[in-house]
Each structure stands twice: as structure tokens, then as C-alpha cells.
Tab-separated table of N, CA and C and ligand atoms in Angstrom:
chain	number	residue	atom	x	y	z
P	114	MET	N	-11.556	39.942	14.018
P	114	MET	CA	-11.572	39.062	12.844
P	114	MET	C	-10.164	39.041	12.273
P	115	THR	N	-9.653	37.874	12.023
P	115	THR	CA	-8.283	37.807	11.458
P	115	THR	C	-8.375	37.804	9.933
P	116	GLU	N	-7.235	38.032	9.304
P	116	GLU	CA	-7.210	38.125	7.850
P	116	GLU	C	-7.706	36.814	7.202
P	117	SER	N	-7.364	35.679	7.862
P	117	SER	CA	-7.734	34.399	7.265
P	117	SER	C	-9.222	34.152	7.343
P	118	GLN	N	-9.927	34.914	8.198
P	118	GLN	CA	-11.366	34.748	8.341
P	118	GLN	C	-12.154	35.662	7.392
P	119	TRP	N	-11.426	36.492	6.647
P	119	TRP	CA	-12.054	37.515	5.831
P	119	TRP	C	-12.588	36.922	4.531
P	120	HIS	N	-13.914	36.858	4.416
P	120	HIS	CA	-14.534	36.248	3.244
P	120	HIS	C	-15.552	37.186	2.648
P	121	PRO	N	-15.920	36.990	1.401
P	121	PRO	CA	-16.968	37.833	0.786
P	121	PRO	C	-18.281	37.691	1.552
P	122	SER	N	-18.524	36.540	2.169
P	122	SER	CA	-19.742	36.405	2.980
P	122	SER	C	-19.331	35.954	4.381
P	123	GLU	N	-20.262	36.157	5.338
P	123	GLU	CA	-19.988	35.846	6.756
P	123	GLU	C	-21.284	35.400	7.383
P	124	ASP	N	-21.317	34.243	8.004
P	124	ASP	CA	-22.552	33.763	8.672
P	124	ASP	C	-23.761	33.813	7.744
P	125	GLY	N	-23.563	33.516	6.477
P	125	GLY	CA	-24.693	33.517	5.546
P	125	GLY	C	-25.043	34.902	5.030
P	126	ILE	N	-24.248	35.883	5.426
P	126	ILE	CA	-24.531	37.259	4.993
P	126	ILE	C	-23.641	37.592	3.780
P	127	ASN	N	-24.266	38.084	2.717
P	127	ASN	CA	-23.535	38.582	1.604
P	127	ASN	C	-23.438	40.092	1.678
P	128	PHE	N	-22.268	40.622	1.372
P	128	PHE	CA	-22.059	42.079	1.456
P	128	PHE	C	-22.200	42.680	0.084
P	129	HIS	N	-23.290	43.477	-0.085
P	129	HIS	CA	-23.561	44.033	-1.375
P	129	HIS	C	-23.200	45.505	-1.490
P	130	THR	N	-23.581	46.269	-0.461
P	130	THR	CA	-23.461	47.743	-0.581
P	130	THR	C	-22.194	48.203	0.070
P	131	ARG	N	-21.460	49.048	-0.650
P	131	ARG	CA	-20.264	49.645	-0.132
P	131	ARG	C	-20.467	51.135	-0.002
P	132	LYS	N	-19.778	51.752	0.968
P	132	LYS	CA	-19.850	53.185	1.170
P	132	LYS	C	-18.438	53.684	1.363
P	133	TRP	N	-18.180	54.889	0.910
P	133	TRP	CA	-16.915	55.542	1.084
P	133	TRP	C	-17.116	56.561	2.170
P	134	VAL	N	-16.387	56.527	3.223
P	134	VAL	CA	-16.573	57.429	4.382
P	134	VAL	C	-16.065	58.835	4.034
P	135	LYS	N	-16.987	59.788	3.964
P	135	LYS	CA	-16.646	61.169	3.547
P	135	LYS	C	-16.646	62.102	4.718
P	136	PRO	N	-16.152	63.334	4.546
P	136	PRO	CA	-16.056	64.295	5.656
P	136	PRO	C	-17.426	64.493	6.372
P	137	GLU	N	-18.508	64.533	5.578
P	137	GLU	CA	-19.851	64.793	6.189
P	137	GLU	C	-20.360	63.623	7.018
P	138	ASP	N	-19.634	62.459	6.983
P	138	ASP	CA	-20.079	61.322	7.724
P	138	ASP	C	-19.344	61.164	9.058
P	139	LEU	N	-18.503	62.167	9.387
P	139	LEU	CA	-17.662	62.042	10.576
P	139	LEU	C	-18.284	62.702	11.793
P	140	ASN	N	-17.934	62.191	13.008
P	140	ASN	CA	-18.306	62.860	14.250
P	140	ASN	C	-17.151	63.766	14.690
P	141	ALA	N	-17.320	64.354	15.855
P	141	ALA	CA	-16.338	65.360	16.334
P	141	ALA	C	-14.963	64.733	16.623
P	142	ASN	N	-14.897	63.434	16.748
P	142	ASN	CA	-13.624	62.755	16.946
P	142	ASN	C	-12.930	62.393	15.641
P	143	GLY	N	-13.597	62.708	14.558
P	143	GLY	CA	-12.999	62.411	13.220
P	143	GLY	C	-13.190	60.977	12.769
P	144	THR	N	-14.099	60.247	13.475
P	144	THR	CA	-14.402	58.879	13.053
P	144	THR	C	-15.830	58.834	12.542
P	145	LEU	N	-16.203	57.710	11.927
P	145	LEU	CA	-17.506	57.577	11.324
P	145	LEU	C	-18.626	57.802	12.368
P	146	PHE	N	-19.529	58.687	12.056
P	146	PHE	CA	-20.658	59.034	12.921
P	146	PHE	C	-21.660	57.872	12.905
P	147	GLY	N	-21.995	57.392	14.133
P	147	GLY	CA	-22.913	56.273	14.252
P	147	GLY	C	-24.252	56.545	13.566
P	148	GLY	N	-24.719	57.791	13.654
P	148	GLY	CA	-26.014	58.138	13.064
P	148	GLY	C	-26.022	57.972	11.533
P	149	SER	N	-24.911	58.298	10.894
P	149	SER	CA	-24.814	58.107	9.417
P	149	SER	C	-24.937	56.622	9.101
P	150	LEU	N	-24.229	55.821	9.884
P	150	LEU	CA	-24.199	54.407	9.685
P	150	LEU	C	-25.607	53.798	9.847
P	151	LEU	N	-26.297	54.252	10.898
P	151	LEU	CA	-27.676	53.715	11.139
P	151	LEU	C	-28.619	54.148	10.032
P	152	ARG	N	-28.447	55.349	9.500
P	152	ARG	CA	-29.313	55.777	8.392
P	152	ARG	C	-29.062	54.847	7.170
P	153	TRP	N	-27.809	54.583	6.886
P	153	TRP	CA	-27.480	53.699	5.745
P	153	TRP	C	-28.059	52.300	5.951
P	154	ILE	N	-27.934	51.799	7.185
P	154	ILE	CA	-28.442	50.433	7.450
P	154	ILE	C	-29.933	50.378	7.347
P	155	ASP	N	-30.616	51.401	7.873
P	155	ASP	CA	-32.071	51.424	7.811
P	155	ASP	C	-32.550	51.440	6.342
P	156	GLU	N	-31.847	52.201	5.511
P	156	GLU	CA	-32.231	52.311	4.092
P	156	GLU	C	-31.944	50.981	3.429
P	157	GLU	N	-30.799	50.389	3.722
P	157	GLU	CA	-30.444	49.088	3.132
P	157	GLU	C	-31.458	48.022	3.547
P	158	ALA	N	-31.849	48.038	4.815
P	158	ALA	CA	-32.807	47.030	5.315
P	158	ALA	C	-34.202	47.241	4.680
P	159	ALA	N	-34.569	48.525	4.465
P	159	ALA	CA	-35.873	48.788	3.812
P	159	ALA	C	-35.878	48.203	2.399
P	160	ILE	N	-34.793	48.420	1.678
P	160	ILE	CA	-34.716	47.881	0.299
P	160	ILE	C	-34.715	46.370	0.311
P	161	TYR	N	-33.968	45.790	1.267
P	161	TYR	CA	-33.943	44.305	1.343
P	161	TYR	C	-35.326	43.769	1.682
P	162	ALA	N	-36.030	44.471	2.612
P	162	ALA	CA	-37.378	43.990	2.994
P	162	ALA	C	-38.360	44.109	1.810
P	163	ILE	N	-38.226	45.202	1.032
P	163	ILE	CA	-39.113	45.345	-0.155
P	163	ILE	C	-38.877	44.206	-1.096
P	164	ILE	N	-37.613	43.843	-1.342
P	164	ILE	CA	-37.305	42.742	-2.271
P	164	ILE	C	-37.789	41.415	-1.762
P	165	GLN	N	-37.646	41.212	-0.394
P	165	GLN	CA	-38.070	39.920	0.157
P	165	GLN	C	-39.566	39.797	0.291
P	166	LEU	N	-40.265	40.893	0.627
P	166	LEU	CA	-41.675	40.827	0.941
P	166	LEU	C	-42.575	41.269	-0.214
P	167	GLY	N	-41.963	41.760	-1.276
P	167	GLY	CA	-42.751	42.115	-2.500
P	167	GLY	C	-43.723	43.258	-2.233
P	168	ASN	N	-43.374	44.138	-1.319
P	168	ASN	CA	-44.243	45.268	-0.994
P	168	ASN	C	-43.380	46.495	-0.714
P	169	TYR	N	-43.617	47.583	-1.430
P	169	TYR	CA	-42.782	48.761	-1.155
P	169	TYR	C	-43.234	49.477	0.076
P	170	ARG	N	-44.403	49.094	0.622
P	170	ARG	CA	-44.837	49.696	1.905
P	170	ARG	C	-44.327	48.800	3.036
P	171	VAL	N	-43.144	49.148	3.509
P	171	VAL	CA	-42.592	48.447	4.650
P	171	VAL	C	-42.156	49.504	5.676
P	172	VAL	N	-42.290	49.214	6.970
P	172	VAL	CA	-41.863	50.164	7.961
P	172	VAL	C	-40.941	49.495	8.974
P	173	THR	N	-40.025	50.285	9.506
P	173	THR	CA	-39.123	49.809	10.545
P	173	THR	C	-39.906	49.656	11.822
P	174	LYS	N	-39.894	48.454	12.420
P	174	LYS	CA	-40.612	48.215	13.673
P	174	LYS	C	-39.643	48.239	14.860
P	175	LEU	N	-38.521	47.564	14.686
P	175	LEU	CA	-37.622	47.415	15.849
P	175	LEU	C	-36.182	47.282	15.372
P	176	ILE	N	-35.292	47.972	16.045
P	176	ILE	CA	-33.836	47.748	15.858
P	176	ILE	C	-33.272	47.349	17.227
P	177	SER	N	-32.733	46.166	17.293
P	177	SER	CA	-32.265	45.660	18.589
P	177	SER	C	-30.960	46.266	18.961
P	178	GLU	N	-30.366	45.783	20.013
P	178	GLU	CA	-29.100	46.252	20.493
P	178	GLU	C	-28.091	46.337	19.377
P	179	ILE	N	-27.365	47.478	19.346
P	179	ILE	CA	-26.343	47.680	18.320
P	179	ILE	C	-24.957	47.597	18.962
P	180	ASN	N	-24.193	46.702	18.480
P	180	ASN	CA	-22.862	46.532	19.058
P	180	ASN	C	-21.804	47.153	18.112
P	181	PHE	N	-21.332	48.355	18.496
P	181	PHE	CA	-20.285	48.986	17.726
P	181	PHE	C	-18.950	48.367	18.145
P	182	GLU	N	-18.304	47.643	17.235
P	182	GLU	CA	-17.088	46.929	17.587
P	182	GLU	C	-15.810	47.650	17.202
P	183	ALA	N	-15.884	48.394	16.132
P	183	ALA	CA	-14.724	49.168	15.664
P	183	ALA	C	-15.259	50.317	14.840
P	184	SER	N	-14.351	51.231	14.459
P	184	SER	CA	-14.850	52.414	13.742
P	184	SER	C	-14.202	52.448	12.353
P	185	ALA	N	-14.432	53.600	11.713
P	185	ALA	CA	-13.856	53.840	10.379
P	185	ALA	C	-13.416	55.298	10.333
P	186	LEU	N	-12.441	55.579	9.480
P	186	LEU	CA	-11.926	56.916	9.321
P	186	LEU	C	-12.275	57.462	7.959
P	187	GLN	N	-12.145	58.750	7.780
P	187	GLN	CA	-12.356	59.371	6.489
P	187	GLN	C	-11.558	58.641	5.440
P	188	GLY	N	-12.200	58.332	4.319
P	188	GLY	CA	-11.490	57.657	3.218
P	188	GLY	C	-11.596	56.137	3.274
P	189	ASP	N	-12.038	55.607	4.403
P	189	ASP	CA	-12.214	54.132	4.532
P	189	ASP	C	-13.376	53.699	3.664
P	190	LEU	N	-13.333	52.478	3.244
P	190	LEU	CA	-14.474	51.858	2.541
P	190	LEU	C	-15.113	50.898	3.483
P	191	ILE	N	-16.425	50.984	3.596
P	191	ILE	CA	-17.124	50.024	4.450
P	191	ILE	C	-18.106	49.202	3.621
P	192	GLU	N	-18.458	48.042	4.056
P	192	GLU	CA	-19.441	47.209	3.344
P	192	GLU	C	-20.498	46.772	4.323
P	193	MET	N	-21.783	46.738	3.808
P	193	MET	CA	-22.904	46.402	4.669
P	193	MET	C	-23.552	45.099	4.143
P	194	GLY	N	-23.912	44.231	5.088
P	194	GLY	CA	-24.549	43.007	4.708
P	194	GLY	C	-25.770	42.737	5.604
P	195	LEU	N	-26.800	42.112	4.990
P	195	LEU	CA	-28.010	41.784	5.685
P	195	LEU	C	-28.435	40.392	5.295
P	196	THR	N	-29.093	39.708	6.224
P	196	THR	CA	-29.756	38.490	5.829
P	196	THR	C	-31.045	38.350	6.646
P	197	ALA	N	-32.055	37.750	6.028
P	197	ALA	CA	-33.311	37.515	6.718
P	197	ALA	C	-33.119	36.329	7.664
P	198	THR	N	-33.585	36.491	8.902
P	198	THR	CA	-33.437	35.391	9.869
P	198	THR	C	-34.789	34.840	10.254
P	199	ARG	N	-35.866	35.602	10.000
P	199	ARG	CA	-37.198	35.084	10.329
P	199	ARG	C	-38.269	35.781	9.525
P	200	PHE	N	-39.092	34.942	8.842
P	200	PHE	CA	-40.275	35.463	8.176
P	200	PHE	C	-41.464	35.237	9.091
P	201	GLY	N	-42.073	36.353	9.557
P	201	GLY	CA	-43.307	36.231	10.365
P	201	GLY	C	-44.512	36.283	9.441
P	202	ARG	N	-45.690	36.566	10.018
P	202	ARG	CA	-46.850	36.685	9.185
P	202	ARG	C	-46.874	38.007	8.421
P	203	THR	N	-46.593	39.089	9.163
P	203	THR	CA	-46.526	40.406	8.494
P	203	THR	C	-45.126	40.988	8.579
P	204	SER	N	-44.235	40.377	9.354
P	204	SER	CA	-42.955	40.963	9.623
P	204	SER	C	-41.794	40.203	8.953
P	205	LEU	N	-40.664	40.849	8.934
P	205	LEU	CA	-39.413	40.201	8.482
P	205	LEU	C	-38.343	40.641	9.442
P	206	THR	N	-37.605	39.661	9.988
P	206	THR	CA	-36.494	39.977	10.880
P	206	THR	C	-35.190	39.735	10.120
P	207	MET	N	-34.256	40.690	10.269
P	207	MET	CA	-33.000	40.626	9.567
P	207	MET	C	-31.852	40.767	10.577
P	208	ARG	N	-30.678	40.280	10.170
P	208	ARG	CA	-29.445	40.497	10.923
P	208	ARG	C	-28.518	41.332	10.043
P	209	ALA	N	-27.819	42.275	10.662
P	209	ALA	CA	-26.915	43.154	9.890
P	209	ALA	C	-25.503	43.082	10.376
P	210	VAL	N	-24.563	43.116	9.465
P	210	VAL	CA	-23.144	43.256	9.818
P	210	VAL	C	-22.554	44.310	8.929
P	211	VAL	N	-21.712	45.149	9.500
P	211	VAL	CA	-20.979	46.150	8.728
P	211	VAL	C	-19.494	45.936	8.984
P	212	ARG	N	-18.685	45.972	7.902
P	212	ARG	CA	-17.266	45.750	8.040
P	212	ARG	C	-16.449	46.850	7.380
P	213	ASN	N	-15.271	47.049	7.916
P	213	ASN	CA	-14.356	48.036	7.339
P	213	ASN	C	-13.451	47.279	6.350
P	214	MET	N	-13.549	47.638	5.068
P	214	MET	CA	-12.781	46.939	4.067
P	214	MET	C	-11.301	47.223	4.119
P	215	ILE	N	-10.933	48.358	4.730
P	215	ILE	CA	-9.542	48.733	4.770
P	215	ILE	C	-8.834	48.040	5.952
P	216	THR	N	-9.451	48.179	7.149
P	216	THR	CA	-8.827	47.579	8.348
P	216	THR	C	-9.212	46.103	8.515
P	217	ARG	N	-10.222	45.681	7.741
P	217	ARG	CA	-10.729	44.304	7.829
P	217	ARG	C	-11.317	43.987	9.191
P	218	LYS	N	-11.762	45.010	9.899
P	218	LYS	CA	-12.428	44.779	11.197
P	218	LYS	C	-13.912	44.897	11.030
P	219	ARG	N	-14.677	44.192	11.874
P	219	ARG	CA	-16.098	44.323	11.897
P	219	ARG	C	-16.442	45.598	12.637
P	220	ILE	N	-17.263	46.450	12.048
P	220	ILE	CA	-17.659	47.739	12.642
P	220	ILE	C	-18.823	47.552	13.558
P	221	LEU	N	-19.836	46.826	13.111
P	221	LEU	CA	-20.982	46.568	14.020
P	221	LEU	C	-21.768	45.366	13.600
P	222	THR	N	-22.560	44.902	14.582
P	222	THR	CA	-23.569	43.857	14.269
P	222	THR	C	-24.869	44.308	14.915
P	223	ILE	N	-25.977	44.011	14.246
P	223	ILE	CA	-27.294	44.185	14.820
P	223	ILE	C	-28.005	42.863	14.637
P	224	GLU	N	-28.371	42.248	15.753
P	224	GLU	CA	-28.965	40.931	15.699
P	224	GLU	C	-30.365	40.900	15.131
P	225	ARG	N	-31.137	41.970	15.424
P	225	ARG	CA	-32.539	41.937	14.942
P	225	ARG	C	-32.948	43.305	14.453
P	226	LEU	N	-33.305	43.380	13.157
P	226	LEU	CA	-33.935	44.505	12.581
P	226	LEU	C	-35.304	43.989	12.083
P	227	VAL	N	-36.399	44.483	12.690
P	227	VAL	CA	-37.722	43.972	12.327
P	227	VAL	C	-38.431	45.017	11.451
P	228	PHE	N	-38.852	44.621	10.276
P	228	PHE	CA	-39.663	45.440	9.389
P	228	PHE	C	-41.033	44.808	9.242
P	229	VAL	N	-42.071	45.642	9.088
P	229	VAL	CA	-43.426	45.148	8.914
P	229	VAL	C	-43.966	45.589	7.580
P	230	SER	N	-44.576	44.643	6.887
P	230	SER	CA	-45.262	44.936	5.616
P	230	SER	C	-46.619	45.526	5.985
P	231	VAL	N	-46.946	46.701	5.380
P	231	VAL	CA	-48.196	47.347	5.729
P	231	VAL	C	-49.033	47.622	4.450
P	232	ASP	N	-50.333	47.878	4.685
P	232	ASP	CA	-51.207	48.206	3.548
P	232	ASP	C	-51.226	49.726	3.360
P	233	GLU	N	-52.087	50.187	2.463
P	233	GLU	CA	-52.141	51.618	2.151
P	233	GLU	C	-52.581	52.479	3.334
P	234	ASP	N	-53.190	51.796	4.363
P	234	ASP	CA	-53.620	52.553	5.568
P	234	ASP	C	-52.569	52.418	6.665
P	235	GLY	N	-51.453	51.804	6.373
P	235	GLY	CA	-50.401	51.682	7.382
P	235	GLY	C	-50.631	50.537	8.382
P	236	GLN	N	-51.589	49.665	8.043
P	236	GLN	CA	-51.899	48.540	8.962
P	236	GLN	C	-51.108	47.296	8.478
P	237	PRO	N	-50.646	46.472	9.465
P	237	PRO	CA	-49.880	45.258	9.068
P	237	PRO	C	-50.579	44.449	8.038
P	238	LYS	N	-49.847	43.982	7.028
P	238	LYS	CA	-50.431	43.221	5.918
P	238	LYS	C	-49.665	41.928	5.763
P	239	PRO	N	-50.297	40.752	5.783
P	239	PRO	CA	-49.583	39.510	5.646
P	239	PRO	C	-48.834	39.464	4.296
P	240	HIS	N	-47.621	38.966	4.327
P	240	HIS	CA	-46.832	38.964	3.069
P	240	HIS	C	-46.796	37.571	2.408
P	241	GLY	N	-47.031	36.562	3.167
P	241	GLY	CA	-47.147	35.199	2.548
P	241	GLY	C	-45.866	34.514	2.255
P	242	TYR	N	-44.719	35.090	2.619
P	242	TYR	CA	-43.423	34.452	2.267
P	242	TYR	C	-42.809	33.761	3.483
P	243	ARG	N	-42.025	32.735	3.208
P	243	ARG	CA	-41.417	31.954	4.283
P	243	ARG	C	-39.917	31.807	4.116
P	244	GLU	N	-39.430	32.083	2.923
P	244	GLU	CA	-38.001	31.831	2.621
P	244	GLU	C	-37.391	32.995	1.898
P	245	ILE	N	-36.045	33.068	1.944
P	245	ILE	CA	-35.298	34.140	1.245
P	245	ILE	C	-35.370	33.911	-0.235
P	246	THR	N	-35.544	34.997	-1.002
P	246	THR	CA	-35.350	34.945	-2.421
P	246	THR	C	-34.007	35.588	-2.763
P	247	TYR	N	-33.294	34.983	-3.699
P	247	TYR	CA	-32.024	35.545	-4.137
P	247	TYR	C	-32.203	36.183	-5.522
P	248	ASP	N	-33.438	36.180	-6.028
P	248	ASP	CA	-33.743	36.773	-7.317
P	248	ASP	C	-34.497	38.085	-7.120
P	249	ARG	N	-35.046	38.603	-8.210
P	249	ARG	CA	-35.845	39.818	-8.164
P	249	ARG	C	-37.288	39.474	-8.444
P	250	ASP	N	-37.682	38.217	-8.111
P	250	ASP	CA	-39.026	37.751	-8.513
P	250	ASP	C	-40.173	38.385	-7.715
P	251	ARG	N	-39.871	38.941	-6.562
P	251	ARG	CA	-40.936	39.553	-5.752
P	251	ARG	C	-40.967	41.101	-5.859
P	252	MET	N	-40.115	41.656	-6.704
P	252	MET	CA	-40.036	43.100	-6.835
P	252	MET	C	-41.388	43.696	-7.162
P	253	PRO	N	-41.826	44.713	-6.366
P	253	PRO	CA	-43.085	45.380	-6.689
P	253	PRO	C	-42.989	45.959	-8.131
P	254	ARG	N	-44.067	45.872	-8.869
P	254	ARG	CA	-44.069	46.341	-10.254
P	254	ARG	C	-44.879	47.621	-10.432
P	255	GLU	N	-45.339	48.115	-9.296
P	255	GLU	CA	-46.083	49.380	-9.326
P	255	GLU	C	-45.338	50.391	-8.466
P	256	HIS	N	-44.968	51.514	-9.077
P	256	HIS	CA	-44.153	52.466	-8.322
P	256	HIS	C	-45.034	53.395	-7.474
P	257	PRO	N	-44.622	53.610	-6.190
P	257	PRO	CA	-45.475	54.431	-5.323
P	257	PRO	C	-45.712	55.833	-5.878
P	258	ALA	N	-44.717	56.395	-6.565
P	258	ALA	CA	-44.859	57.761	-7.058
P	258	ALA	C	-45.751	57.858	-8.283
P	259	THR	N	-45.947	56.721	-8.941
P	259	THR	CA	-46.706	56.765	-10.191
P	259	THR	C	-48.075	56.099	-10.043
P	260	GLY	N	-48.402	55.698	-8.775
P	260	GLY	CA	-49.735	55.102	-8.481
P	260	GLY	C	-50.040	53.893	-9.323
P	261	SER	N	-51.067	54.029	-10.150
P	261	SER	CA	-51.577	52.844	-10.811
P	261	SER	C	-50.762	52.507	-12.111
P	262	ILE	N	-49.793	53.353	-12.473
P	262	ILE	CA	-49.025	53.029	-13.660
P	262	ILE	C	-48.069	51.882	-13.364
P	263	ARG	N	-48.214	50.814	-14.086
P	263	ARG	CA	-47.393	49.619	-13.818
P	263	ARG	C	-46.153	49.642	-14.698
P	264	LEU	N	-45.051	49.290	-14.115
P	264	LEU	CA	-43.785	49.294	-14.811
P	264	LEU	C	-43.636	48.051	-15.664
P	265	GLY	N	-42.993	48.242	-16.821
P	265	GLY	CA	-42.626	47.173	-17.747
P	265	GLY	C	-43.302	45.918	-17.549
L	221	PKZ	C1	-40.842	49.324	-8.899
L	221	PKZ	C2	-41.213	49.584	-7.432
L	221	PKZ	C3	-40.166	50.155	-6.629
L	221	PKZ	C4	-40.583	50.515	-5.270
L	221	PKZ	C5	-39.586	51.376	-4.648
L	221	PKZ	C6	-40.131	51.886	-3.337
L	221	PKZ	C7	-39.151	52.761	-2.726
L	221	PKZ	C8	-39.772	53.303	-1.505
L	221	PKZ	C9	-38.921	52.997	-0.338
L	221	PKZ	C10	-39.675	53.279	0.862
L	221	PKZ	C11	-38.951	52.710	2.014
L	221	PKZ	C12	-39.664	53.090	3.239
L	221	PKZ	C13	-38.895	52.658	4.401
L	221	PKZ	C14	-39.418	53.363	5.567
L	221	PKZ	C15	-38.636	53.028	6.762
L	221	PKZ	C16	-39.098	53.966	7.832
L	221	PKZ	O1	-38.517	54.973	8.045
L	221	PKZ	S1	-40.494	53.587	8.668
L	221	PKZ	C17	-40.613	54.856	9.910
L	221	PKZ	C18	-40.406	54.308	11.274
L	221	PKZ	N1	-41.423	53.325	11.595
L	221	PKZ	C19	-42.673	53.614	11.839
L	221	PKZ	O2	-43.126	54.759	11.767
L	221	PKZ	C20	-43.585	52.482	12.198
L	221	PKZ	C21	-44.559	52.906	13.304
L	221	PKZ	N2	-45.244	51.717	13.810
L	221	PKZ	C22	-46.424	51.318	13.303
L	221	PKZ	O3	-46.964	51.913	12.378
L	221	PKZ	C23	-47.026	50.044	13.832
L	221	PKZ	O4	-46.390	49.721	15.043
L	221	PKZ	C24	-46.896	48.830	12.875
L	221	PKZ	C25	-45.465	48.664	12.345
L	221	PKZ	C26	-47.854	49.049	11.709
L	221	PKZ	C27	-47.222	47.544	13.578
L	221	PKZ	O5	-48.430	47.755	14.217
L	221	PKZ	P1	-48.817	46.789	15.496
L	221	PKZ	O6	-50.074	47.291	16.021
L	221	PKZ	O7	-47.653	46.634	16.373
L	221	PKZ	O8	-49.104	45.446	14.715
L	221	PKZ	P2	-49.021	43.956	15.229
L	221	PKZ	O9	-50.013	43.216	14.377
L	221	PKZ	O10	-49.098	43.856	16.694
L	221	PKZ	O11	-47.545	43.526	14.802
L	221	PKZ	C28	-47.149	43.470	13.471
L	221	PKZ	C29	-45.891	42.635	13.396
L	221	PKZ	O12	-44.849	43.306	14.086
L	221	PKZ	C30	-44.303	42.430	15.091
L	221	PKZ	N3	-43.928	43.225	16.239
L	221	PKZ	C31	-44.724	44.059	16.898
L	221	PKZ	N4	-44.056	44.610	17.881
L	221	PKZ	C32	-42.820	44.059	17.869
L	221	PKZ	C33	-41.632	44.224	18.669
L	221	PKZ	N5	-41.616	45.033	19.708
L	221	PKZ	N6	-40.581	43.526	18.357
L	221	PKZ	C34	-40.561	42.690	17.289
L	221	PKZ	N7	-41.639	42.498	16.482
L	221	PKZ	C35	-42.773	43.174	16.809
L	221	PKZ	C36	-45.411	41.464	15.391
L	221	PKZ	O13	-44.911	40.255	15.954
L	221	PKZ	C37	-46.055	41.272	14.057
L	221	PKZ	O14	-45.255	40.375	13.281
L	221	PKZ	P3	-45.901	38.986	12.623
L	221	PKZ	O15	-46.103	38.088	13.732
L	221	PKZ	O16	-47.157	39.435	11.924
L	221	PKZ	O17	-44.844	38.581	11.620
């Protein structure tokens, strides 16, 4: 990616979450550990799916081929972006891109992350949505830790 192609968004993906690469995120070569990155992406995707599907019970179903294009070093800042690419009946498919804000290189792309909305028994539950929301209108208003106590 050249400097002139560097934009706040890329292929419809907005980059919201930034991470600072710390010593505990490094592998034995002193570069960003892929496992740390995948943990961050899985968490980011879970939050995105909760916001899109209006259900805090979502599970990771599938993570497609991961293309590691460049790395990051201690002290680098990275940014993660996701966008929904397909709303199924119970599933949501997302595309992920991670970029290095210092080197301006793309670190990875994942073409398909599939999450499934489930019910209290862990069975697939239809979510009823077809399009991306850019608001917080589908946010669940009942917290899993507080059971039936409804928030504000
Ligand atoms: C104020 C409130 C704040 C709230 C604040 C909450 C904070 C709280 C955060 C918690 C966040 C948790 C985030 C956890 C993230 C994990 O860590 S989840 C752990 C890892 N994942 C798992 O353990 C899932 C294990 N798998 C399963 O349980 C079952 O496979 C599933 C997911 C229930 C699906 O069951 P299934 O029998 O495959 O169901 P099936 O009906 O055949 O398929 C369901 C959907 O998946 C699709 N699918 C199935 N297989 C595939 C495949 N191979 N490829 C693509 N799609 C597939 C189907 O096409 C279908 O999609 P739709 O056509 O309905 O859209």
C-alpha cells in the first residue's frame, strides 16, 4: 500500500480500534505474535457481531484463510477494521483488515469471519437483520451478567 492510498477507511472498512504493540505481544523473533492479533480480531468481531445482530450470544463459527502480509514491532500502533459482508438467517459474515499505523503497511486480511447468533441453549437463532447499522440501535439492553435486570 502506498502512502497516497492510505485513508481512514479502505474497501468500505472503517478502522475503529487501535492497539499499541507491547512486549507481551511479541513472538521469539521480536515481532507481533500472530496469536495475539487473532485474539484481538476475534474479540473485535464478537463486539461488532453483537452490535449488528442485537444479541450478546454470538459464537465464532469460521475464520477463513488468514493472509499475514507484514508485521509489527514493539511500540508500533496497529488499527483493526471490520465490515459485514453478508447477513445470513442466523449468521453474519465479516471481512477484517489490520494495518500498521507506523509503517503504513497492511498487516493482514481475513476474507471471511462467520459468527452465529445463538439462543440460551447455544442453538442458532435467526437475527432478522439484512443490513449494516452504523448506530447503536440494536445494542442488547439486558446484560448477561445481570440476567433479567434491564439497563437504562
Ligand atoms: C448491554 C449488553 C452488553 C452485552 C455485552 C456482552 C458481552 C459478552 C461478549 C461475549 C462475546 C462472546 C464471543 C464468543 C466468541 C467465542 O469464543 S465462541 C467459541 C468458539 N465457537 C464455538 O464454540 C462455536 C461452536 N459451534 C457451535 O456451537 C455450532 O456449530 C453453531 C455455531 C451453534 C452452529 O451450529 P450448526 O449446527 O452448524 O448450525 P447450522 O444451522 O447448520 O448453521 C448455522 C449458521 O452457520 C452457518 N455455517 C455453518 N457452518 C458453516 C461453515 N462451515 N462456514 C460458514 N458458515 C457456516 C450456516 O450457514 C448457518 O448460517 P445461516 O444460513 O443461518 O445464516
